[in-house]
CSV table of C-alpha atoms in Angstrom, one decimal:
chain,number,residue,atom,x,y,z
A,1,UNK,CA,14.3,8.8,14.8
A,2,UNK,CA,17.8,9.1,15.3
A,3,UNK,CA,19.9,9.6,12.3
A,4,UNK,CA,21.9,6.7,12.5
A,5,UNK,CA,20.6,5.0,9.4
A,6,UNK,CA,22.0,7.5,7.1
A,7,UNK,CA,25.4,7.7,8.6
A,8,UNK,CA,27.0,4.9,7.3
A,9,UNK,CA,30.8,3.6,8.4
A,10,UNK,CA,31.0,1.7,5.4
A,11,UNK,CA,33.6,3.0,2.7
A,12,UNK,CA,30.5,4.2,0.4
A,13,UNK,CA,29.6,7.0,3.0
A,14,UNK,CA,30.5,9.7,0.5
A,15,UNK,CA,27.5,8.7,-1.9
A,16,UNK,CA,27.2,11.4,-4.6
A,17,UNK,CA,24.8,12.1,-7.4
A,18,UNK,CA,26.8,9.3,-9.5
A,19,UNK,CA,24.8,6.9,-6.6
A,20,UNK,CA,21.8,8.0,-7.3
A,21,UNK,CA,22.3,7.9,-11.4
A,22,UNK,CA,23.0,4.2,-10.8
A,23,UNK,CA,20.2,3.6,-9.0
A,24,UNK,CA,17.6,5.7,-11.4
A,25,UNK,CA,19.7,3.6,-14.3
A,26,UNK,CA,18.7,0.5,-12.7
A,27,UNK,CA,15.2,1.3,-11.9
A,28,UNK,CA,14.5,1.8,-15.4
A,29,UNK,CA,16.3,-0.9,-17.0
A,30,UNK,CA,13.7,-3.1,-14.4
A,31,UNK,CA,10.7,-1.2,-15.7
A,32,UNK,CA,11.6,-2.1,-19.5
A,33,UNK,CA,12.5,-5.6,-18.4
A,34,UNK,CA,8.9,-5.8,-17.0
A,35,UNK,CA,7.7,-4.2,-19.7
A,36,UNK,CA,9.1,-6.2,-22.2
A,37,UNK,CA,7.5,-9.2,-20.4
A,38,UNK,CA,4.1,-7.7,-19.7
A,39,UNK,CA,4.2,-7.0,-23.7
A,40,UNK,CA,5.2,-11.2,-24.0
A,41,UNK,CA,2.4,-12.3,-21.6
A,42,UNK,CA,-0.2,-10.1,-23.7
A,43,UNK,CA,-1.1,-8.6,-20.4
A,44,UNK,CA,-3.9,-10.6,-19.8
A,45,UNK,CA,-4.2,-10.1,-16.2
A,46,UNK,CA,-2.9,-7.2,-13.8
A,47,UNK,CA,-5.1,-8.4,-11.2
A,48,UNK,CA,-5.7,-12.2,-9.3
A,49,UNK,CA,-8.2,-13.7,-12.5
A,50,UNK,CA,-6.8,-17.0,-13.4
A,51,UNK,CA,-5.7,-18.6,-17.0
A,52,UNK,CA,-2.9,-19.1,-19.2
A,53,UNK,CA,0.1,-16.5,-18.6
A,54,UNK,CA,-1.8,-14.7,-15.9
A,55,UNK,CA,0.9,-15.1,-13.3
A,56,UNK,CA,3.4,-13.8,-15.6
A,57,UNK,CA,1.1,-10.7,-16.4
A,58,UNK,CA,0.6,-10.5,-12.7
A,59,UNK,CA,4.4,-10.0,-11.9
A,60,UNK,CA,5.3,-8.1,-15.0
A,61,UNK,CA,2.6,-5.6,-13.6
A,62,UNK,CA,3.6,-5.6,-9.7
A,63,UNK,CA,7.2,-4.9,-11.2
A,64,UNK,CA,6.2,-2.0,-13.5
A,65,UNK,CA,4.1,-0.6,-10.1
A,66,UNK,CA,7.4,-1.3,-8.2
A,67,UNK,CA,10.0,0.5,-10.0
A,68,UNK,CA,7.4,3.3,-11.4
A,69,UNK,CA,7.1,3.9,-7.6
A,70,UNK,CA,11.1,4.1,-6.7
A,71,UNK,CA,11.8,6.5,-9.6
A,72,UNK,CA,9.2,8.2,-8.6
A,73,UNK,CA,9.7,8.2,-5.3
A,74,UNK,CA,13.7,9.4,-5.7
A,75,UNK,CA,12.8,12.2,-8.1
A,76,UNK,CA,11.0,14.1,-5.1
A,77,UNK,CA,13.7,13.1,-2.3
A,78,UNK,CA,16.6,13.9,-5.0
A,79,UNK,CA,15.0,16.7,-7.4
A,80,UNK,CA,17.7,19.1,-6.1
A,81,UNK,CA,20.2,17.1,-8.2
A,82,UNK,CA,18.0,16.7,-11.6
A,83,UNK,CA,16.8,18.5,-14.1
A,84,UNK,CA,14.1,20.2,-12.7
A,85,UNK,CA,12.0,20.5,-15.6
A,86,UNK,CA,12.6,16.6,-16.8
A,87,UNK,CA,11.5,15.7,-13.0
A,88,UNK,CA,8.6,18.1,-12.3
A,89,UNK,CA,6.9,16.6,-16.3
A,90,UNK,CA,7.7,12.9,-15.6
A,91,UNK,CA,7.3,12.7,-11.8
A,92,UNK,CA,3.5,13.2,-11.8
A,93,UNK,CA,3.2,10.5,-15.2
A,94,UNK,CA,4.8,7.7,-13.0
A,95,UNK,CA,2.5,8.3,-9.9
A,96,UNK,CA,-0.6,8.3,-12.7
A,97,UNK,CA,0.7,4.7,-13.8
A,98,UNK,CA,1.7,3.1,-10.8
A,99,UNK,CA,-1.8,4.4,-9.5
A,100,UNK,CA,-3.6,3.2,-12.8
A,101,UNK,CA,-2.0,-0.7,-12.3
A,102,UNK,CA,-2.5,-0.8,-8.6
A,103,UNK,CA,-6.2,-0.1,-8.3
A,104,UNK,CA,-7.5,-4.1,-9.4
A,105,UNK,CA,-5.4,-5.3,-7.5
A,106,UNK,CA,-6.9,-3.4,-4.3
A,107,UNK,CA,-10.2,-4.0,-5.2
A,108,UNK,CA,-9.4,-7.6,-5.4
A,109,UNK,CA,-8.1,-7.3,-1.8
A,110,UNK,CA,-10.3,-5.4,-0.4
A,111,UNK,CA,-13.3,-7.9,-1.6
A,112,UNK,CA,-11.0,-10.9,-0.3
A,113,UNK,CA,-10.8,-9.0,3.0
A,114,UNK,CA,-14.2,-8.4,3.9
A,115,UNK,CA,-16.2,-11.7,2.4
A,116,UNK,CA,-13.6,-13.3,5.2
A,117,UNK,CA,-14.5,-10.8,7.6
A,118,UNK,CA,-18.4,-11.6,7.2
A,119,UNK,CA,-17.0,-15.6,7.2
A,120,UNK,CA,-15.0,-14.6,10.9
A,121,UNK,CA,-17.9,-12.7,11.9
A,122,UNK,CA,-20.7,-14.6,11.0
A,123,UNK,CA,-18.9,-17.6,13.2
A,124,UNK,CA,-18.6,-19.5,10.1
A,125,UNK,CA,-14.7,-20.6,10.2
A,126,UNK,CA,-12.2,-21.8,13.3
A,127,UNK,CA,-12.9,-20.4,16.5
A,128,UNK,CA,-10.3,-18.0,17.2
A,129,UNK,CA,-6.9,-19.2,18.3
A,130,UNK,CA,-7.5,-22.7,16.7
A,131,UNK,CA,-4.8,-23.7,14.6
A,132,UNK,CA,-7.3,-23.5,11.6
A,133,UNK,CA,-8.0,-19.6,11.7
A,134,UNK,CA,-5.7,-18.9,9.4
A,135,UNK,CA,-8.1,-17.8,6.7
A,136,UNK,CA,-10.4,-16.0,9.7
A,137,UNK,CA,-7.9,-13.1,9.8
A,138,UNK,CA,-7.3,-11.9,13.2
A,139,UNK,CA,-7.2,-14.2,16.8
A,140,UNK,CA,-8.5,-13.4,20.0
A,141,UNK,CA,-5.3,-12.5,21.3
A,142,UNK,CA,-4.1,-10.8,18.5
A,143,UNK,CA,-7.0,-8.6,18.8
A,144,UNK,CA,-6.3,-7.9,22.1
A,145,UNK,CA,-2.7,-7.3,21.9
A,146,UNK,CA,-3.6,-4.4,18.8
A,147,UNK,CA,-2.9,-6.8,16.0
A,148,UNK,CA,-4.5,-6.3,12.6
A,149,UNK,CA,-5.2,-9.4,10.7
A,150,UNK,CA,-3.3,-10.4,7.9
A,151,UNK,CA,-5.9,-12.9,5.9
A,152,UNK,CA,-3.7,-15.4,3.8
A,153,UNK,CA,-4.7,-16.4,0.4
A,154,UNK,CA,-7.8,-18.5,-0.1
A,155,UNK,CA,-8.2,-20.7,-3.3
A,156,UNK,CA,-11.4,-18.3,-4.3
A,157,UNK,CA,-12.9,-15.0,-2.6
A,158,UNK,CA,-15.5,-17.5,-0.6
A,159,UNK,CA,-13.2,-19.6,1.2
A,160,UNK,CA,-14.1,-21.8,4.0
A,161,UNK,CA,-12.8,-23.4,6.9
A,162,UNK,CA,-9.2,-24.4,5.9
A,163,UNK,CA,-9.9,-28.3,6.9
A,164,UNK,CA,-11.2,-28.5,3.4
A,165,UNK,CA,-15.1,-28.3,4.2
A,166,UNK,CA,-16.3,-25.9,1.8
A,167,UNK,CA,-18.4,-22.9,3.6
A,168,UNK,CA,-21.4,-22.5,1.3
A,169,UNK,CA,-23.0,-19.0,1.5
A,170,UNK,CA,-26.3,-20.8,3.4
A,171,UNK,CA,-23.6,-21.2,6.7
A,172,UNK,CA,-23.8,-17.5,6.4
A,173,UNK,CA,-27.3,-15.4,8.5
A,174,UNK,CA,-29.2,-14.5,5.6
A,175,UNK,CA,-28.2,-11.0,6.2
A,176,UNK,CA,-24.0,-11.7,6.0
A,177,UNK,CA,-24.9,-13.9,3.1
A,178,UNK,CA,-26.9,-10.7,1.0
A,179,UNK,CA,-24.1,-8.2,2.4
A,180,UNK,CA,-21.8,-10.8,0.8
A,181,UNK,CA,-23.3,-11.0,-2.2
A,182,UNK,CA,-24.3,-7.0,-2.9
A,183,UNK,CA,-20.2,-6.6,-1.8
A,184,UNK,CA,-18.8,-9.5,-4.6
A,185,UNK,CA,-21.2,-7.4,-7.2
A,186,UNK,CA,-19.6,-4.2,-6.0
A,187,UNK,CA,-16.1,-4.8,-6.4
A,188,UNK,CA,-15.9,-7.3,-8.9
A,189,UNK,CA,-17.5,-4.8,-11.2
A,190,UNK,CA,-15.0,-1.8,-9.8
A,191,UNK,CA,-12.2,-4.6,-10.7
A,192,UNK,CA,-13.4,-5.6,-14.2
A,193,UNK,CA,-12.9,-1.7,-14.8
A,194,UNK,CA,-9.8,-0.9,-13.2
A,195,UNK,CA,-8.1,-3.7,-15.7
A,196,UNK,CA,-9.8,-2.3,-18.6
A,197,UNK,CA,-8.9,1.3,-17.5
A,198,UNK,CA,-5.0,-0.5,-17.0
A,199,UNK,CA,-4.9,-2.0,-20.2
A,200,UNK,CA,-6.1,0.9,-21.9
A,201,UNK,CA,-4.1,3.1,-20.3
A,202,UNK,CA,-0.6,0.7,-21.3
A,203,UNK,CA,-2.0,1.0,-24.7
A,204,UNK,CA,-2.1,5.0,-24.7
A,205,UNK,CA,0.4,7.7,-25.8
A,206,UNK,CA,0.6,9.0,-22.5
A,207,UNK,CA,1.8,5.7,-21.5
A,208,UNK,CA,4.5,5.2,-24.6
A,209,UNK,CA,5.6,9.0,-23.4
A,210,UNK,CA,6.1,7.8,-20.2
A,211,UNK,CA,8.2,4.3,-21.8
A,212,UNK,CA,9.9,6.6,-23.9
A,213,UNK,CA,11.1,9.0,-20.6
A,214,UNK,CA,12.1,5.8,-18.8
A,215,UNK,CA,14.5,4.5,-21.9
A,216,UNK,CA,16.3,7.6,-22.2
A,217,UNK,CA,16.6,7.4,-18.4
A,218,UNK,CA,18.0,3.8,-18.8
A,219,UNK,CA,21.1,4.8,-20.3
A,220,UNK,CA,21.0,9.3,-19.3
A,221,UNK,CA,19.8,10.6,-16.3
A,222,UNK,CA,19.2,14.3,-16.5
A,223,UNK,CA,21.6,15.6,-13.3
A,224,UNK,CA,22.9,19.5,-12.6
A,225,UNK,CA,25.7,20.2,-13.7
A,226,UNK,CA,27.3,19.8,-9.8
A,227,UNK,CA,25.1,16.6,-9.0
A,228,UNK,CA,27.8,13.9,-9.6
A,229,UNK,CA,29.9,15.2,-6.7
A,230,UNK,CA,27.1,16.6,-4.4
A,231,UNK,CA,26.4,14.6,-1.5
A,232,UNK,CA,23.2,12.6,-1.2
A,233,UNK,CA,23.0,11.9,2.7
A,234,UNK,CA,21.7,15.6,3.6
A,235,UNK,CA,18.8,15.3,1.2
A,236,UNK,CA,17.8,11.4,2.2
A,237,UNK,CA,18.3,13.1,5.8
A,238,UNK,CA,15.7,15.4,5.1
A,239,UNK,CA,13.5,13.1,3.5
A,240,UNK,CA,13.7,11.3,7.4
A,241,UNK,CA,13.2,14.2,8.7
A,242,UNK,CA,9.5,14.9,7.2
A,243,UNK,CA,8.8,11.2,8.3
A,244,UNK,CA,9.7,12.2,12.0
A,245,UNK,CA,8.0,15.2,12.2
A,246,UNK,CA,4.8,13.5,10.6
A,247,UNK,CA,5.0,11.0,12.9
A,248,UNK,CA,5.2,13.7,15.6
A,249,UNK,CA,1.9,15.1,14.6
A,250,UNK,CA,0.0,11.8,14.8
A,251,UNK,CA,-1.4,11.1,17.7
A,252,UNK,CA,0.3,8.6,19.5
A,253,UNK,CA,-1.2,8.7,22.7
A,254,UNK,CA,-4.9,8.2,21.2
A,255,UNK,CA,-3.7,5.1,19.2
A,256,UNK,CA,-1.7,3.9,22.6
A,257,UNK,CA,-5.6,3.5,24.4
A,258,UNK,CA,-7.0,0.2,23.8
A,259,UNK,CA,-10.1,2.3,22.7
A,260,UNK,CA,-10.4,5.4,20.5
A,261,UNK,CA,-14.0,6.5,21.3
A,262,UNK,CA,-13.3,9.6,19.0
A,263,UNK,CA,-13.2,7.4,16.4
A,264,UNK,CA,-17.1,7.3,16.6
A,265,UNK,CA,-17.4,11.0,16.2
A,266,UNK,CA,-17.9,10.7,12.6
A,267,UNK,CA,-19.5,7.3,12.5
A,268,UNK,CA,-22.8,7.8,11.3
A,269,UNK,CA,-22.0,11.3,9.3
A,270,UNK,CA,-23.5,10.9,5.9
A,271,UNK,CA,-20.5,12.4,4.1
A,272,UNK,CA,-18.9,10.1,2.2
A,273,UNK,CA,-15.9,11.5,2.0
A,274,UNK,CA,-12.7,9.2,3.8
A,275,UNK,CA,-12.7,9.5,7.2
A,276,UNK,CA,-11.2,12.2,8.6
A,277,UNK,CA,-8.6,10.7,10.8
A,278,UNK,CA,-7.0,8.9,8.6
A,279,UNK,CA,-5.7,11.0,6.1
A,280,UNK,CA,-2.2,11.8,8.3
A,281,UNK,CA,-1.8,8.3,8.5
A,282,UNK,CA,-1.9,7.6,5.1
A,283,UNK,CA,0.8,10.4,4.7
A,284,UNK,CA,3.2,9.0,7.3
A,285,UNK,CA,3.0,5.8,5.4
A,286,UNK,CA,3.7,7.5,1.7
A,287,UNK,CA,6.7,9.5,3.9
A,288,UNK,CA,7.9,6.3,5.0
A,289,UNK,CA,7.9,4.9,1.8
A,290,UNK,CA,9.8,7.9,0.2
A,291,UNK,CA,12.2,7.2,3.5
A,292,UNK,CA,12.8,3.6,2.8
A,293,UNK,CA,13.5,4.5,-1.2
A,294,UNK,CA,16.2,7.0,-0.2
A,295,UNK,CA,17.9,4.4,2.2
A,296,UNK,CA,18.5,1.9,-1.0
A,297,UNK,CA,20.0,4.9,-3.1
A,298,UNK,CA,22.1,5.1,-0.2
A,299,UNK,CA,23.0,1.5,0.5
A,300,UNK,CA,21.8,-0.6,-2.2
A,301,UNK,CA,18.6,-3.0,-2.3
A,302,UNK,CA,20.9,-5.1,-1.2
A,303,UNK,CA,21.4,-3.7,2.7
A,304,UNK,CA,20.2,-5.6,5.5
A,305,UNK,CA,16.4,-4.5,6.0
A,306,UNK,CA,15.8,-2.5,9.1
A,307,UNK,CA,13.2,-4.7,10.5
A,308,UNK,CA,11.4,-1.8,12.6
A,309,UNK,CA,11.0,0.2,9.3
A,310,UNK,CA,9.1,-3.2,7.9
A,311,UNK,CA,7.0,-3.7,11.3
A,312,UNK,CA,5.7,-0.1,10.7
A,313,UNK,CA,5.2,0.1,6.9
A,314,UNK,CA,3.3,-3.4,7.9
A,315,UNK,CA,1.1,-2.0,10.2
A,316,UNK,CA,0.6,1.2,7.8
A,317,UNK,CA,0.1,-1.2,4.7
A,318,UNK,CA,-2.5,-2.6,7.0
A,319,UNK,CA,-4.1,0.5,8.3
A,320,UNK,CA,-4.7,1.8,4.9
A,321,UNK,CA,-6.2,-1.8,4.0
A,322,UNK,CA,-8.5,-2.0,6.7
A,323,UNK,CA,-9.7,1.9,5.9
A,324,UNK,CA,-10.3,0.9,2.8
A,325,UNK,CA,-12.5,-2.3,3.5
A,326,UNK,CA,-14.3,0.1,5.9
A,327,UNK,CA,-15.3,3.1,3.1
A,328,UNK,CA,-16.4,0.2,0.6
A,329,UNK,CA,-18.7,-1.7,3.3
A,330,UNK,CA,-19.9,2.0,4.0
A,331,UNK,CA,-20.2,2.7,0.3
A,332,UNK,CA,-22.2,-0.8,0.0
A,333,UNK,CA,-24.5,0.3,2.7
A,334,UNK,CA,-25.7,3.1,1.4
A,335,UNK,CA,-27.1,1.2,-1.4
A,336,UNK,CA,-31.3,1.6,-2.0
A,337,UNK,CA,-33.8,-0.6,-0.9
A,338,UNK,CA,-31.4,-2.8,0.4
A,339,UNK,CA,-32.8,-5.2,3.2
A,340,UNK,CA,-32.5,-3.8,6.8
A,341,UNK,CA,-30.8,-7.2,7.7
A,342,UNK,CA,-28.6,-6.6,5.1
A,343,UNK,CA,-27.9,-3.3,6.0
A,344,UNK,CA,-26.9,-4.3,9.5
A,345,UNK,CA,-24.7,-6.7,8.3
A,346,UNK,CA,-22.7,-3.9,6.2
A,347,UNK,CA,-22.5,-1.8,9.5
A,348,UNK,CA,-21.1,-4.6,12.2
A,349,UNK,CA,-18.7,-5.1,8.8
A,350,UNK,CA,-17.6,-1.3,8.7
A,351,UNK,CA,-17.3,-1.0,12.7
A,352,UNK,CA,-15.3,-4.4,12.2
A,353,UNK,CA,-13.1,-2.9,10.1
A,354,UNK,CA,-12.4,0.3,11.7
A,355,UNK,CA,-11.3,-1.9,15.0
A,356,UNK,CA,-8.7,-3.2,12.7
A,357,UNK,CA,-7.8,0.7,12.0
A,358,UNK,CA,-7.0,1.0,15.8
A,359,UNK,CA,-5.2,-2.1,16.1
A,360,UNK,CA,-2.8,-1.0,12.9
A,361,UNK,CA,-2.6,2.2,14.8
A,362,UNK,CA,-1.8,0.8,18.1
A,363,UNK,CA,0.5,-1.9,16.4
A,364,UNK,CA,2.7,1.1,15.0
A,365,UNK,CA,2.5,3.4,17.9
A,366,UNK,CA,4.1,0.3,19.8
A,367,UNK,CA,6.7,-0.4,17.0
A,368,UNK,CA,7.5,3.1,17.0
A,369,UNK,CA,7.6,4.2,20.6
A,370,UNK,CA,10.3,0.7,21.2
A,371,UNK,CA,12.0,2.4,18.3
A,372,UNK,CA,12.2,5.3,19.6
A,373,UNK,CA,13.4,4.2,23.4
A,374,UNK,CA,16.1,2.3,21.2
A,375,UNK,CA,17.8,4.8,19.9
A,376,UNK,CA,17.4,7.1,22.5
């Protein structure tokens, strides 16, 4: 990618470590500010469950994930500049939290995603194309042109047909309904644990350490001695650069083809370890990530958004959904004495889900490649 985005003609090109204090400064005066309300709301919900206050809890959570992430996320790019020892100690404490908060809100997802995959599926919403699929996830011709779906909100896990006909389970074969069924036990249980493992962990001392970093950082950031004059643009630069050459490793061409038959390699390997394509994938979209945090120290939240940058981290964000959805179907499938129709189910749901893997892939590789002709 060319490096146009970090070359600025604005009169703040010269951003120096005094930039990046600013923006560490306000990071952390976000995460007490969410803090402070998470601690108002009780924290009775860092997931989707409903009730009083829940909505509050809900964003003061999403919040304390969001600026955990950029202070995390600008120590790495930026250590040069910091105190190495503060960053290396409270660098790996902010990935444990933002990690700790986000997990019931993925398994919350992730059950969302496939009880309206086995609704799509089982022909048991719109036809595709119809105005009404919008709970259905993915069109016929978004399908076809490497779309993954992007399932909207329903009112509860089990919604129906959006023109307010309720879907009952019995709409379902019996063997979608019991895949259904075995996947809402999964998951809900894996959820009711993650927000007892969150709250627990916001009620540790690890986590009061962590407060207690972030306070000081609120008003001191830890910088060298020849940080507040350095310049910040050959660091963010290389921070682009990993991207790039990530990127460059993927392969492109394979997610180009409307099929990726290599994809079935591993498809019946009782390991169940993630599969083994996707790991470089989900690192392009953490390097993306770390790019996008190093652009705001550079220009501000405020800059206009690159809207190629958000078309690929979509299609990444996707890709690492749809992976997901396809390990827990897998995961659910190799459950005992389940029913063979119920087993079935659980596979057409995996080899469902890996489709939408290729179509993030191809969705990115076609974002990136008019990217890349752009600023040829």
């Amino acid at each position: 990618m060319a490096q146009q985005h970090l070359e600025p003609t604005d009169p703040t090109a010269g951003l120096t470590g005094d930039a990046l204090a600013g923006y560490l400064r306000a990071q952390a005066t976000e995460f007490l500010r969410a803090l402070r309300l998470h601690r108002e709301t009780g924290g009775s919900s860092n997931g989707s469950s409903a009730g009083s206050g829940s909505e509050e809890a809900v964003d003061a959570a999403r919040a304390l994930r969001r600026s955990a992430r950029r202070i995390s996320g600008s120590l790495h790019t930026f250590r040069p500049l910091l105190d190495p020892d503060w960053a290396e100690a409270i660098r790996p404490e902010l990935a444990w939290l933002s990690g700790t908060l986000a997990m019931e809100h993925a398994y919350s997802g992730r059950l969302e995603r496939l009880l309206l995959a086995l609704h799509r599926l089982s022909g048991a919403v719109g036809l595709p194309g119809q105005p009404s699929d919008a709970t259905s996830g993915v069109a016929a011709g978004s399908r076809a042109a490497g779309a993954a779906p992007v399932p909207k909100k329903a009112a509860h896990t089990d919604a129906g047909p959006p023109s307010g006909q309720p879907t009952e389970r019995g709409n379902l074969t019996v063997g979608a309904a019991k895949a259904g069924a075995l996947l809402e036990r999964q998951l809900t249980l894996a959820r009711t644990r993650a927000h007892s493992t969150a709250l627990q962990a916001l009620g540790s001392s690890r986590f009061h350490a962590v407060a207690d970093h972030i306070a000081v950082l609120a008003s001191d950031v830890p910088l060298t001695p020849t940080a507040p004059t350095a310049d910040l643009r050959p660091l963010a630069a290389a921070a682009e650069e990993r991207l790039t050459d990530a990127i460059t490793a993927l392969p492109l061409v394979t997610a180009g083809c409307p099929y990726n038959a290599e994809a079935l390699i591993h498809g019946l390997s009782p390991d169940p370890a993630p599969h083994p394509q996707d790991a470089p994938w989900h690192q392009v979209r953490l390097l993306l990530r770390l790019h996008r945090y190093a652009l705001e120290v550079l220009h501000g939240e405020k800059a206009p958004v690159d809207a190629r940058l958000l078309t690929a981290g979509q299609a990444l964000n996707r890709h690492r959904d749809a992976s997901e959805a396809a390990a827990a179907a897998a995961a659910a499938a190799r459950t005992p004495r389940i029913a063979p129709a119920t087993a079935y189910a659980l596979g057409v749901l995996h080899a469902d889900q890996r489709h939408e893997v290729e179509a993030a892939r191809f969705t990115f590789q076609q974002s990136w490649q008019k990217q890349a002709v752009g600023t040829a």
